[in-house]
Amino acid sequence: MTVPEHLAAAGCPYTGRPAGAPLYGSALAADPHGLYARLRAEHGPVAPIELEPGVEAWLVIGYQEMLELTRNEQQFSKDSRGWRVPREGRLRRDSHLVPMTTWRPTLQSADGAEHQRLSTAVGDTLARIDHKRLRETTEAAAMALIESWGPDGTADLVAQFTRRLPLLVFTQLLDLPEEDGPPLLELITGVVDSTADSQRSAAALAGLLASLVRRRREQPGDDLTSWLLTHPVGLTDEEVVHHLVVLLVAGNEPTINWIGNTVRLLLTDRRFRTSLTGGRATVADALDEVLWRDPPVQNFPGRWATSDTVLGGQYISAGDLLVLGLAGANDDPSAHGPDGLSGNRAHLAWGAGRHVCPAKDPARLVVETAIETLLHCLPDLQLAVPAHELTWRPSPWSRALTSLPVLYSAFTPPRSAPPERTAWTPQPQTGSAPTDSTPPEPTSTPRTAGSALSDLRRRLSSLVGWWSGR
């Protein structure tokens, strides 16, 4: 193995890979920012890690290094088939890394011209989504979920709101027949919950989507599947199925976490509530604050080195996996302006380079609408436990609460009309400071009256009823 010239010239002979810090377990869930700070202090902007025992990788937590990594496809490829760990027989067949790193014929695994072809189809398809209709669908889904809660004024927003709302919205974007809605919800839940049956759920989900693709190939409609099938780049049926899986599964988890993390910020952060009180911040500002501080995806695999190189002072071998440390790079002091994070959207929560998330605009609309609807339907929403008792899932990828228990006054939104836009005033709660903050009135898209909106609400209420066991 050749020692990098600049290291040898500097009198720093390469003596082997440094020991990697485990990027798994409870320590990561309890204090990820502390972990990233320690790694930065010990190793610099690129740190050695273990993704599971015996599986090494590099975590890129430098802002500039992240930009270099994501902009240089020739040196750092998205094609995981070059990863030397499975090639050397060191990745277990049942490893939790397999779903996140397996090569598939999607834009997430492609470089160069092939990535351009696939991303054009996906980007153009997402651009066809009617934002007015998407806002109405999201609001109707949020209201249907809130209406399904019991009369005792308590709820777990993770289990009963954030984990369900994005799936309800997706069923409408796909224009699924009503009988396919419940199976789709059940299968996606089985996949993302990583249960013992997750592989069976994944196979069944692919089968359901393949049937949907065959039907839309014969009879195109006004929906995501039809738009992908009829795009001029000419996606195959297999490519469409895989991209639907990406949109449904990879797009679902970040949306869930973004909603939950933003509501947590609004209910617990004294500094942010003070900004709301003074009219200096809005719910939209809270969304950006979360993307900086607790992005819904904190780490993401990845890039694979195509040849030996140096990044951030570390010697990277061909076939090494580099993990995008989105949250860690956001913590890099060089990324923050003189005024801190206020009004700054230069975060890396969406990634960077050609592989930046193509769904960021519809995702923001869904999350913002969901939170606005929740807060205005339940104006006295508050935490049901002290803030320090909230816990996080021990995932190296997601920054996700395990639960978000809340209290509110008994209140049922009207079924025939959207709720009045009343001010939201979080109430004093155990373990957090009192507040009298009131965010500015949000600007809503005018709503469409008539049977179409009534039918949408009926279908969403039916799905929520199935989910609630009614």
JSON list of N, CA and C in Angstrom, two decimals, residues 144-145 147-149 415 461-470:
[
{"chain": "A", "resi": 144, "resn": "ALA", "atom": "N", "xyz": [-57.99, 14.11, 10.05]},
{"chain": "A", "resi": 144, "resn": "ALA", "atom": "CA", "xyz": [-58.56, 12.77, 10.23]},
{"chain": "A", "resi": 144, "resn": "ALA", "atom": "C", "xyz": [-57.86, 12.04, 11.38]},
{"chain": "A", "resi": 145, "resn": "LEU", "atom": "N", "xyz": [-56.56, 12.20, 11.48]},
{"chain": "A", "resi": 145, "resn": "LEU", "atom": "CA", "xyz": [-55.82, 11.55, 12.57]},
{"chain": "A", "resi": 145, "resn": "LEU", "atom": "C", "xyz": [-56.21, 12.14, 13.92]},
{"chain": "A", "resi": 147, "resn": "GLU", "atom": "N", "xyz": [-58.93, 13.61, 14.77]},
{"chain": "A", "resi": 147, "resn": "GLU", "atom": "CA", "xyz": [-60.31, 13.23, 15.09]},
{"chain": "A", "resi": 147, "resn": "GLU", "atom": "C", "xyz": [-60.41, 11.80, 15.60]},
{"chain": "A", "resi": 148, "resn": "SER", "atom": "N", "xyz": [-59.42, 10.97, 15.27]},
{"chain": "A", "resi": 148, "resn": "SER", "atom": "CA", "xyz": [-59.47, 9.56, 15.67]},
{"chain": "A", "resi": 148, "resn": "SER", "atom": "C", "xyz": [-59.01, 9.35, 17.11]},
{"chain": "A", "resi": 149, "resn": "TRP", "atom": "N", "xyz": [-58.41, 10.36, 17.73]},
{"chain": "A", "resi": 149, "resn": "TRP", "atom": "CA", "xyz": [-57.91, 10.19, 19.09]},
{"chain": "A", "resi": 149, "resn": "TRP", "atom": "C", "xyz": [-59.07, 10.12, 20.08]},
{"chain": "A", "resi": 415, "resn": "ARG", "atom": "N", "xyz": [-65.82, 18.41, 10.87]},
{"chain": "A", "resi": 415, "resn": "ARG", "atom": "CA", "xyz": [-65.61, 17.49, 9.75]},
{"chain": "A", "resi": 415, "resn": "ARG", "atom": "C", "xyz": [-65.97, 18.10, 8.41]},
{"chain": "A", "resi": 461, "resn": "SER", "atom": "N", "xyz": [-60.39, 9.42, 6.13]},
{"chain": "A", "resi": 461, "resn": "SER", "atom": "CA", "xyz": [-61.02, 8.99, 7.39]},
{"chain": "A", "resi": 461, "resn": "SER", "atom": "C", "xyz": [-61.21, 7.49, 7.41]},
{"chain": "A", "resi": 462, "resn": "SER", "atom": "N", "xyz": [-61.51, 6.90, 6.24]},
{"chain": "A", "resi": 462, "resn": "SER", "atom": "CA", "xyz": [-61.68, 5.45, 6.17]},
{"chain": "A", "resi": 462, "resn": "SER", "atom": "C", "xyz": [-60.37, 4.74, 6.48]},
{"chain": "A", "resi": 463, "resn": "LEU", "atom": "N", "xyz": [-59.26, 5.24, 5.93]},
{"chain": "A", "resi": 463, "resn": "LEU", "atom": "CA", "xyz": [-57.96, 4.65, 6.18]},
{"chain": "A", "resi": 463, "resn": "LEU", "atom": "C", "xyz": [-57.55, 4.79, 7.65]},
{"chain": "A", "resi": 464, "resn": "VAL", "atom": "N", "xyz": [-57.82, 5.97, 8.21]},
{"chain": "A", "resi": 464, "resn": "VAL", "atom": "CA", "xyz": [-57.49, 6.18, 9.61]},
{"chain": "A", "resi": 464, "resn": "VAL", "atom": "C", "xyz": [-58.33, 5.26, 10.49]},
{"chain": "A", "resi": 465, "resn": "GLY", "atom": "N", "xyz": [-59.60, 5.07, 10.11]},
{"chain": "A", "resi": 465, "resn": "GLY", "atom": "CA", "xyz": [-60.45, 4.16, 10.86]},
{"chain": "A", "resi": 465, "resn": "GLY", "atom": "C", "xyz": [-59.92, 2.74, 10.83]},
{"chain": "A", "resi": 466, "resn": "TRP", "atom": "N", "xyz": [-59.43, 2.29, 9.65]},
{"chain": "A", "resi": 466, "resn": "TRP", "atom": "CA", "xyz": [-58.82, 0.95, 9.57]},
{"chain": "A", "resi": 466, "resn": "TRP", "atom": "C", "xyz": [-57.63, 0.88, 10.50]},
{"chain": "A", "resi": 467, "resn": "TRP", "atom": "N", "xyz": [-56.79, 1.93, 10.50]},
{"chain": "A", "resi": 467, "resn": "TRP", "atom": "CA", "xyz": [-55.57, 1.95, 11.30]},
{"chain": "A", "resi": 467, "resn": "TRP", "atom": "C", "xyz": [-55.91, 1.93, 12.79]},
{"chain": "A", "resi": 468, "resn": "SER", "atom": "N", "xyz": [-57.00, 2.57, 13.16]},
{"chain": "A", "resi": 468, "resn": "SER", "atom": "CA", "xyz": [-57.39, 2.68, 14.55]},
{"chain": "A", "resi": 468, "resn": "SER", "atom": "C", "xyz": [-58.22, 1.49, 15.02]},
{"chain": "A", "resi": 469, "resn": "GLY", "atom": "N", "xyz": [-58.48, 0.56, 14.10]},
{"chain": "A", "resi": 469, "resn": "GLY", "atom": "CA", "xyz": [-59.24, -0.63, 14.48]},
{"chain": "A", "resi": 469, "resn": "GLY", "atom": "C", "xyz": [-60.73, -0.41, 14.51]},
{"chain": "A", "resi": 470, "resn": "ARG", "atom": "N", "xyz": [-61.20, 0.65, 13.85]},
{"chain": "A", "resi": 470, "resn": "ARG", "atom": "CA", "xyz": [-62.63, 0.89, 13.86]},
{"chain": "A", "resi": 470, "resn": "ARG", "atom": "C", "xyz": [-63.30, 0.18, 12.69]}
]
